mmCIF file of C-alpha atoms in Angstrom:
data_model
loop_
_atom_site.group_PDB
_atom_site.id
_atom_site.type_symbol
_atom_site.label_atom_id
_atom_site.label_comp_id
_atom_site.label_asym_id
_atom_site.label_seq_id
_atom_site.Cartn_x
_atom_site.Cartn_y
_atom_site.Cartn_z
ATOM 1 C CA MET A 1 -153.314 -105.339 -49.617
ATOM 2 C CA ALA A 2 -153.121 -109.060 -50.284
ATOM 3 C CA GLU A 3 -149.783 -110.570 -51.139
ATOM 4 C CA ILE A 4 -150.173 -113.759 -53.066
ATOM 5 C CA ASN A 5 -147.004 -115.664 -53.863
ATOM 6 C CA PRO A 6 -147.337 -118.940 -55.752
ATOM 7 C CA PRO A 7 -144.606 -121.593 -55.286
ATOM 8 C CA GLY A 8 -141.232 -121.277 -57.034
ATOM 9 C CA MET A 9 -139.328 -118.238 -58.286
ATOM 10 C CA PRO A 10 -139.767 -117.807 -62.026
ATOM 11 C CA ILE A 11 -136.806 -115.891 -63.479
ATOM 12 C CA GLU A 12 -138.435 -113.576 -65.998
ATOM 13 C CA ARG A 13 -136.972 -111.251 -68.621
ATOM 14 C CA GLY A 14 -139.348 -108.351 -67.832
ATOM 15 C CA LYS A 15 -138.611 -108.462 -64.102
ATOM 16 C CA ILE A 16 -134.865 -108.706 -64.763
ATOM 17 C CA HIS A 17 -135.146 -105.654 -67.056
ATOM 18 C CA GLU A 18 -136.937 -103.649 -64.324
ATOM 19 C CA PHE A 19 -134.525 -104.779 -61.578
ATOM 20 C CA ALA A 20 -131.450 -104.099 -63.742
ATOM 21 C CA ASN A 21 -132.704 -100.562 -64.422
ATOM 22 C CA SER A 22 -133.269 -99.964 -60.693
ATOM 23 C CA ILE A 23 -129.537 -100.513 -60.020
ATOM 24 C CA GLY A 24 -128.317 -98.918 -63.253
ATOM 25 C CA CYS A 25 -127.147 -102.052 -65.131
ATOM 26 C CA ASP A 26 -126.953 -101.017 -68.791
ATOM 27 C CA ASP A 27 -125.294 -104.065 -70.407
ATOM 28 C CA PRO A 28 -127.643 -105.394 -73.154
ATOM 29 C CA LEU A 29 -127.105 -108.929 -71.759
ATOM 30 C CA TYR A 30 -129.527 -107.994 -68.920
ATOM 31 C CA HIS A 31 -132.156 -106.488 -71.203
ATOM 32 C CA ASP A 32 -132.079 -107.824 -74.746
ATOM 33 C CA ALA A 33 -132.910 -111.484 -75.479
ATOM 34 C CA GLU A 34 -131.310 -111.249 -78.932
ATOM 35 C CA ALA A 35 -128.060 -109.892 -77.508
ATOM 36 C CA ALA A 36 -128.029 -112.743 -74.971
ATOM 37 C CA ALA A 37 -128.674 -115.327 -77.712
ATOM 38 C CA ALA A 38 -125.913 -113.803 -79.856
ATOM 39 C CA ALA A 39 -123.547 -114.250 -76.882
ATOM 40 C CA GLY A 40 -124.502 -117.945 -76.722
ATOM 41 C CA LEU A 41 -126.570 -117.575 -73.529
ATOM 42 C CA PRO A 42 -129.908 -119.344 -72.933
ATOM 43 C CA GLY A 43 -131.625 -116.091 -71.855
ATOM 44 C CA VAL A 44 -130.904 -112.616 -70.482
ATOM 45 C CA VAL A 45 -128.639 -112.699 -67.407
ATOM 46 C CA ALA A 46 -130.009 -111.874 -63.944
ATOM 47 C CA PRO A 47 -127.940 -109.231 -62.103
ATOM 48 C CA LEU A 48 -125.788 -110.646 -59.285
ATOM 49 C CA THR A 49 -128.091 -109.647 -56.422
ATOM 50 C CA TYR A 50 -131.312 -110.516 -58.285
ATOM 51 C CA THR A 51 -132.161 -113.555 -56.146
ATOM 52 C CA SER A 52 -132.097 -111.502 -52.955
ATOM 53 C CA ALA A 53 -134.606 -109.128 -54.559
ATOM 54 C CA THR A 54 -136.919 -111.917 -55.611
ATOM 55 C CA ALA A 55 -136.664 -113.230 -52.044
ATOM 56 C CA PHE A 56 -139.408 -110.697 -51.364
ATOM 57 C CA PHE A 57 -141.599 -112.591 -53.826
ATOM 58 C CA GLN A 58 -141.039 -116.013 -52.294
ATOM 59 C CA PRO A 59 -143.989 -118.272 -51.605
ATOM 60 C CA THR A 60 -145.836 -117.320 -48.442
ATOM 61 C CA ASP A 61 -145.226 -120.811 -47.029
ATOM 62 C CA ALA A 62 -141.427 -120.555 -47.546
ATOM 63 C CA PRO A 63 -139.275 -120.608 -44.388
ATOM 64 C CA ASN A 64 -139.260 -117.256 -42.629
ATOM 65 C CA LEU A 65 -135.971 -116.980 -40.820
ATOM 66 C CA ILE A 66 -136.899 -114.083 -38.564
ATOM 67 C CA LYS A 67 -140.069 -115.829 -37.428
ATOM 68 C CA ASP A 68 -138.431 -119.279 -37.180
ATOM 69 C CA LEU A 69 -135.592 -117.944 -35.015
ATOM 70 C CA GLY A 70 -137.994 -115.938 -32.856
ATOM 71 C CA LEU A 71 -136.096 -112.703 -33.509
ATOM 72 C CA ASP A 72 -137.370 -109.268 -32.540
ATOM 73 C CA MET A 73 -137.821 -107.300 -35.778
ATOM 74 C CA ARG A 74 -137.195 -103.991 -34.002
ATOM 75 C CA PHE A 75 -133.618 -104.947 -33.155
ATOM 76 C CA ILE A 76 -132.571 -106.709 -36.357
ATOM 77 C CA LEU A 77 -129.835 -105.385 -38.635
ATOM 78 C CA HIS A 78 -128.973 -106.797 -42.034
ATOM 79 C CA GLY A 79 -125.235 -107.330 -41.553
ATOM 80 C CA GLY A 80 -124.365 -108.591 -44.984
ATOM 81 C CA GLN A 81 -124.897 -111.052 -47.746
ATOM 82 C CA GLU A 82 -122.642 -113.361 -49.767
ATOM 83 C CA PHE A 83 -123.419 -114.996 -53.114
ATOM 84 C CA PHE A 84 -121.568 -118.028 -54.508
ATOM 85 C CA TYR A 85 -122.472 -118.744 -58.119
ATOM 86 C CA GLU A 86 -122.106 -122.154 -59.759
ATOM 87 C CA ARG A 87 -123.022 -120.249 -62.939
ATOM 88 C CA PRO A 88 -125.108 -117.174 -63.899
ATOM 89 C CA VAL A 89 -128.910 -117.202 -63.478
ATOM 90 C CA PHE A 90 -130.852 -116.855 -66.731
ATOM 91 C CA ALA A 91 -134.367 -115.780 -67.702
ATOM 92 C CA GLY A 92 -136.586 -118.782 -68.322
ATOM 93 C CA GLU A 93 -135.450 -120.756 -65.279
ATOM 94 C CA MET A 94 -137.628 -121.659 -62.303
ATOM 95 C CA LEU A 95 -135.655 -121.506 -59.068
ATOM 96 C CA THR A 96 -136.555 -122.945 -55.700
ATOM 97 C CA ALA A 97 -134.974 -121.727 -52.477
ATOM 98 C CA GLU A 98 -133.983 -124.405 -49.956
ATOM 99 C CA GLN A 99 -133.151 -123.199 -46.465
ATOM 100 C CA GLY A 100 -129.892 -124.701 -45.210
ATOM 101 C CA GLU A 101 -128.287 -124.484 -41.784
ATOM 102 C CA THR A 102 -128.163 -121.409 -39.569
ATOM 103 C CA ILE A 103 -125.082 -120.744 -37.442
ATOM 104 C CA LYS A 104 -125.430 -118.532 -34.385
ATOM 105 C CA THR A 105 -122.531 -116.695 -32.766
ATOM 106 C CA VAL A 106 -122.627 -114.278 -29.841
ATOM 107 C CA LYS A 107 -120.352 -111.257 -29.764
ATOM 108 C CA GLU A 108 -119.911 -108.684 -27.009
ATOM 109 C CA GLY A 109 -120.785 -105.254 -28.403
ATOM 110 C CA LYS A 110 -118.569 -102.210 -27.901
ATOM 111 C CA ARG A 111 -121.482 -100.043 -26.818
ATOM 112 C CA GLY A 112 -122.849 -102.406 -24.193
ATOM 113 C CA GLY A 113 -124.987 -105.483 -24.578
ATOM 114 C CA SER A 114 -124.246 -108.525 -26.650
ATOM 115 C CA MET A 115 -125.056 -109.122 -30.274
ATOM 116 C CA GLN A 116 -126.348 -112.372 -31.687
ATOM 117 C CA ILE A 117 -125.167 -113.009 -35.221
ATOM 118 C CA PHE A 118 -127.094 -115.442 -37.411
ATOM 119 C CA ASP A 119 -125.488 -116.708 -40.613
ATOM 120 C CA SER A 120 -128.054 -118.593 -42.642
ATOM 121 C CA PHE A 121 -127.487 -120.460 -45.884
ATOM 122 C CA THR A 122 -129.919 -120.831 -48.786
ATOM 123 C CA ASN A 123 -129.414 -123.048 -51.835
ATOM 124 C CA TYR A 124 -131.099 -122.045 -55.074
ATOM 125 C CA LYS A 125 -131.836 -124.920 -57.454
ATOM 126 C CA ASN A 126 -133.478 -124.823 -60.865
ATOM 127 C CA GLN A 127 -136.359 -126.892 -62.267
ATOM 128 C CA ASP A 128 -133.958 -129.781 -63.033
ATOM 129 C CA GLY A 129 -132.638 -129.879 -59.468
ATOM 130 C CA GLU A 130 -129.341 -128.285 -60.543
ATOM 131 C CA LEU A 131 -127.667 -126.151 -57.856
ATOM 132 C CA VAL A 132 -127.283 -122.658 -59.376
ATOM 133 C CA LEU A 133 -126.112 -120.563 -56.442
ATOM 134 C CA ARG A 134 -125.712 -120.492 -52.674
ATOM 135 C CA VAL A 135 -126.408 -117.414 -50.560
ATOM 136 C CA LYS A 136 -125.246 -116.659 -47.038
ATOM 137 C CA ASN A 137 -127.330 -114.031 -45.269
ATOM 138 C CA THR A 138 -126.167 -112.412 -42.021
ATOM 139 C CA LEU A 139 -128.692 -111.025 -39.562
ATOM 140 C CA ILE A 140 -127.614 -109.290 -36.368
ATOM 141 C CA GLN A 141 -129.839 -109.008 -33.340
ATOM 142 C CA THR A 142 -128.661 -106.233 -31.054
ATOM 143 C CA GLY A 143 -129.460 -105.853 -27.384
ATOM 144 C CA GLY A 144 -131.589 -102.764 -28.034
ATOM 145 C CA VAL A 145 -132.348 -100.001 -30.489
ATOM 146 C CA VAL A 146 -129.259 -99.063 -32.466
ATOM 147 C CA LYS A 147 -128.428 -95.371 -32.494
ATOM 148 C CA GLU A 148 -126.061 -94.073 -35.146
ATOM 149 C CA MET B 1 -115.823 -111.865 -73.854
ATOM 150 C CA SER B 2 -113.150 -110.865 -71.375
ATOM 151 C CA SER B 3 -110.391 -113.436 -71.997
ATOM 152 C CA ASP B 4 -107.950 -110.676 -73.048
ATOM 153 C CA LEU B 5 -108.708 -108.844 -69.826
ATOM 154 C CA PHE B 6 -107.984 -111.951 -67.748
ATOM 155 C CA ALA B 7 -104.681 -112.413 -69.588
ATOM 156 C CA SER B 8 -103.525 -108.906 -68.655
ATOM 157 C CA ILE B 9 -105.112 -108.414 -65.221
ATOM 158 C CA LYS B 10 -102.720 -107.650 -62.382
ATOM 159 C CA GLU B 11 -102.680 -106.858 -58.699
ATOM 160 C CA GLY B 12 -103.579 -103.214 -57.986
ATOM 161 C CA ASP B 13 -105.722 -102.687 -61.106
ATOM 162 C CA GLU B 14 -108.777 -100.544 -60.339
ATOM 163 C CA TYR B 15 -112.262 -99.876 -61.664
ATOM 164 C CA ALA B 16 -114.573 -97.202 -60.206
ATOM 165 C CA PHE B 17 -117.583 -95.032 -60.921
ATOM 166 C CA THR B 18 -119.520 -92.464 -58.910
ATOM 167 C CA LYS B 19 -123.243 -91.991 -58.580
ATOM 168 C CA LYS B 20 -124.080 -88.484 -57.476
ATOM 169 C CA ASP B 21 -127.046 -87.223 -55.482
ATOM 170 C CA PHE B 22 -129.106 -90.309 -54.554
ATOM 171 C CA THR B 23 -132.798 -89.385 -54.518
ATOM 172 C CA ARG B 24 -135.936 -90.756 -52.919
ATOM 173 C CA THR B 25 -136.974 -91.649 -56.460
ATOM 174 C CA ASP B 26 -133.918 -93.948 -56.661
ATOM 175 C CA PHE B 27 -135.187 -95.667 -53.477
ATOM 176 C CA ALA B 28 -138.733 -95.918 -54.877
ATOM 177 C CA ARG B 29 -137.478 -97.365 -58.163
ATOM 178 C CA TYR B 30 -135.531 -100.025 -56.239
ATOM 179 C CA ALA B 31 -138.591 -100.754 -54.087
ATOM 180 C CA GLY B 32 -140.470 -101.579 -57.298
ATOM 181 C CA GLY B 33 -137.566 -103.409 -58.922
ATOM 182 C CA GLY B 34 -136.484 -105.345 -55.851
ATOM 183 C CA GLY B 35 -139.748 -105.672 -53.935
ATOM 184 C CA ASP B 36 -138.572 -104.059 -50.674
ATOM 185 C CA PHE B 37 -141.566 -102.045 -49.489
ATOM 186 C CA ASN B 38 -140.384 -101.482 -45.916
ATOM 187 C CA PRO B 39 -141.866 -97.978 -45.308
ATOM 188 C CA ILE B 40 -138.612 -96.864 -43.613
ATOM 189 C CA HIS B 41 -137.264 -96.487 -47.191
ATOM 190 C CA HIS B 42 -140.078 -94.467 -48.794
ATOM 191 C CA ASP B 43 -142.469 -93.016 -46.167
ATOM 192 C CA GLN B 44 -141.269 -89.754 -44.597
ATOM 193 C CA THR B 45 -143.973 -89.814 -41.895
ATOM 194 C CA PHE B 46 -143.035 -93.362 -40.907
ATOM 195 C CA ALA B 47 -139.304 -92.487 -40.840
ATOM 196 C CA GLU B 48 -139.906 -89.465 -38.592
ATOM 197 C CA LYS B 49 -141.996 -91.568 -36.201
ATOM 198 C CA ALA B 50 -139.057 -93.990 -36.027
ATOM 199 C CA GLY B 51 -136.868 -91.061 -34.910
ATOM 200 C CA LEU B 52 -135.016 -90.612 -38.207
ATOM 201 C CA PRO B 53 -134.572 -87.314 -40.062
ATOM 202 C CA THR B 54 -135.839 -88.884 -43.291
ATOM 203 C CA VAL B 55 -135.981 -92.118 -45.269
ATOM 204 C CA PHE B 56 -132.745 -93.986 -46.039
ATOM 205 C CA GLY B 57 -131.788 -96.231 -48.959
ATOM 206 C CA MET B 58 -132.024 -99.996 -48.924
ATOM 207 C CA GLY B 59 -128.720 -101.755 -48.276
ATOM 208 C CA MET B 60 -129.431 -104.041 -51.204
ATOM 209 C CA LEU B 61 -129.803 -100.996 -53.489
ATOM 210 C CA THR B 62 -126.205 -99.924 -52.900
ATOM 211 C CA ALA B 63 -125.119 -103.586 -52.806
ATOM 212 C CA GLY B 64 -126.706 -104.067 -56.233
ATOM 213 C CA ILE B 65 -124.905 -101.010 -57.610
ATOM 214 C CA LEU B 66 -121.620 -102.217 -56.054
ATOM 215 C CA SER B 67 -122.119 -105.583 -57.798
ATOM 216 C CA ARG B 68 -121.832 -103.692 -61.085
ATOM 217 C CA VAL B 69 -118.124 -103.151 -60.381
ATOM 218 C CA PRO B 70 -117.081 -106.799 -61.023
ATOM 219 C CA ALA B 71 -119.920 -107.307 -63.561
ATOM 220 C CA GLU B 72 -119.050 -104.271 -65.721
ATOM 221 C CA TRP B 73 -115.313 -104.795 -65.354
ATOM 222 C CA PHE B 74 -115.159 -108.525 -66.172
ATOM 223 C CA GLY B 75 -118.569 -109.165 -67.771
ATOM 224 C CA PRO B 76 -121.946 -110.215 -66.304
ATOM 225 C CA THR B 77 -121.207 -113.957 -66.559
ATOM 226 C CA SER B 78 -117.668 -113.873 -65.094
ATOM 227 C CA VAL B 79 -118.484 -113.394 -61.417
ATOM 228 C CA LYS B 80 -117.949 -116.469 -59.212
ATOM 229 C CA SER B 81 -118.726 -114.844 -55.874
ATOM 230 C CA PHE B 82 -119.840 -111.487 -54.492
ATOM 231 C CA GLY B 83 -120.231 -110.552 -50.840
ATOM 232 C CA ILE B 84 -120.918 -107.423 -48.827
ATOM 233 C CA ARG B 85 -120.877 -106.104 -45.265
ATOM 234 C CA PHE B 86 -123.120 -103.145 -44.512
ATOM 235 C CA LYS B 87 -121.409 -100.386 -42.518
ATOM 236 C CA THR B 88 -123.707 -97.368 -42.458
ATOM 237 C CA ARG B 89 -126.815 -95.888 -44.060
ATOM 238 C CA LEU B 90 -127.353 -94.155 -47.398
ATOM 239 C CA TRP B 91 -129.235 -90.840 -47.174
ATOM 240 C CA PRO B 92 -130.934 -88.788 -49.914
ATOM 241 C CA GLY B 93 -128.423 -86.354 -51.413
ATOM 242 C CA ASP B 94 -125.409 -88.624 -50.820
ATOM 243 C CA ASP B 95 -122.791 -89.048 -53.553
ATOM 244 C CA VAL B 96 -121.247 -92.517 -53.585
ATOM 245 C CA GLU B 97 -118.091 -93.847 -55.197
ATOM 246 C CA PHE B 98 -118.206 -97.552 -56.074
ATOM 247 C CA LYS B 99 -114.757 -99.053 -56.460
ATOM 248 C CA GLY B 100 -112.921 -102.315 -56.984
ATOM 249 C CA ILE B 101 -109.240 -103.155 -56.742
ATOM 250 C CA VAL B 102 -107.514 -106.405 -57.712
ATOM 251 C CA LYS B 103 -106.034 -107.977 -54.610
ATOM 252 C CA LYS B 104 -104.749 -111.272 -55.991
ATOM 253 C CA VAL B 105 -104.463 -113.039 -59.356
ATOM 254 C CA TYR B 106 -104.045 -116.828 -59.444
ATOM 255 C CA GLU B 107 -104.656 -119.984 -61.440
ATOM 256 C CA GLU B 108 -107.177 -122.560 -60.286
ATOM 257 C CA ASP B 109 -107.790 -125.696 -62.405
ATOM 258 C CA GLY B 110 -105.898 -123.958 -65.212
ATOM 259 C CA VAL B 111 -108.265 -120.956 -65.180
ATOM 260 C CA THR B 112 -107.215 -117.413 -64.265
ATOM 261 C CA HIS B 113 -109.058 -116.107 -61.202
ATOM 262 C CA ALA B 114 -108.878 -112.658 -59.588
ATOM 263 C CA ASP B 115 -109.942 -111.683 -56.060
ATOM 264 C CA LEU B 116 -111.218 -108.113 -55.751
ATOM 265 C CA ASP B 117 -111.736 -105.822 -52.785
ATOM 266 C CA LEU B 118 -114.819 -103.631 -53.212
ATOM 267 C CA THR B 119 -115.976 -100.483 -51.445
ATOM 268 C CA ALA B 120 -118.859 -98.020 -51.594
ATOM 269 C CA ILE B 121 -117.793 -94.711 -49.994
ATOM 270 C CA THR B 122 -119.889 -91.569 -49.613
ATOM 271 C CA GLY B 123 -118.745 -88.080 -50.589
ATOM 272 C CA LYS B 124 -118.282 -87.460 -46.838
ATOM 273 C CA GLY B 125 -115.755 -90.300 -46.745
ATOM 274 C CA GLU B 126 -117.934 -92.771 -44.838
ATOM 275 C CA VAL B 127 -117.700 -96.425 -45.830
ATOM 276 C CA LEU B 128 -121.217 -97.603 -46.732
ATOM 277 C CA ILE B 129 -120.279 -101.108 -47.783
ATOM 278 C CA GLN B 130 -117.188 -103.281 -47.800
ATOM 279 C CA GLY B 131 -117.286 -106.113 -50.286
ATOM 280 C CA PHE B 132 -115.337 -108.790 -52.078
ATOM 281 C CA SER B 133 -115.658 -110.686 -55.322
ATOM 282 C CA THR B 134 -113.907 -113.460 -57.199
ATOM 283 C CA VAL B 135 -114.032 -113.386 -60.988
ATOM 284 C CA ARG B 136 -112.980 -115.878 -63.677
ATOM 285 C CA PRO B 137 -113.937 -116.444 -67.315
ATOM 286 C CA TRP B 138 -117.115 -118.498 -67.786
ATOM 287 C CA SER B 139 -118.843 -119.734 -70.906
ATOM 288 C CA ALA B 140 -122.188 -121.463 -71.449
#
């Protein structure tokens, strides 16, 4: 199946509504444009992890960290994620993700082999060039297949 | 919306809720909502070929639910930061308690801030996620 992803990340009320339901967010501020307007907000609010969901809808020419770092998909773990908000994200904005620096550290694992830890930073700006949030994503490459 | 709450917040205050019996439908709904179509989260045949007993939930599904702790407690616009570390996997049938506790309350630039410790723990007592958040009042 083709995946076609045009440039930019439009923040849309319908997608926010669907995403909010998928994680059980029931505050009207995520769903109801009138409730958001009554609260003095420019649009419904995107849930806190919304930008990491829409990362899957990023333009196909956007930086691909796993490919760029030459990592082996079979041995990659998602270690964690951190979000730093300048302010909330609202429906009606158009965000662009800018890849920042990646910091690599090597740690000796307890169960043999070393782990490479990659902390990468992404800045999300809106259509006016305003920085809205920063995200730090941690990927861990293990020495082999991880057994529980 | 939560200025009264910030005036009365103190170290040790807690907020928690439990989601019982995660289902494969919960995973599928998050796949649609969040766009994560890695078959390891929805395709039993694929999961078995990968040596797993069944599909497991996306980390960002439970992370998203954990993010509701600061957002429901202090309001969707009051969260300044939210971070998580993934510890283990979520399986169908798991019950999970999502919990926050106030670790520190302080003033920064004349605005009350609170640092929270967050956890998602299964009914079997395994830590799924450890997290943190900083909250403060925000207005448009």
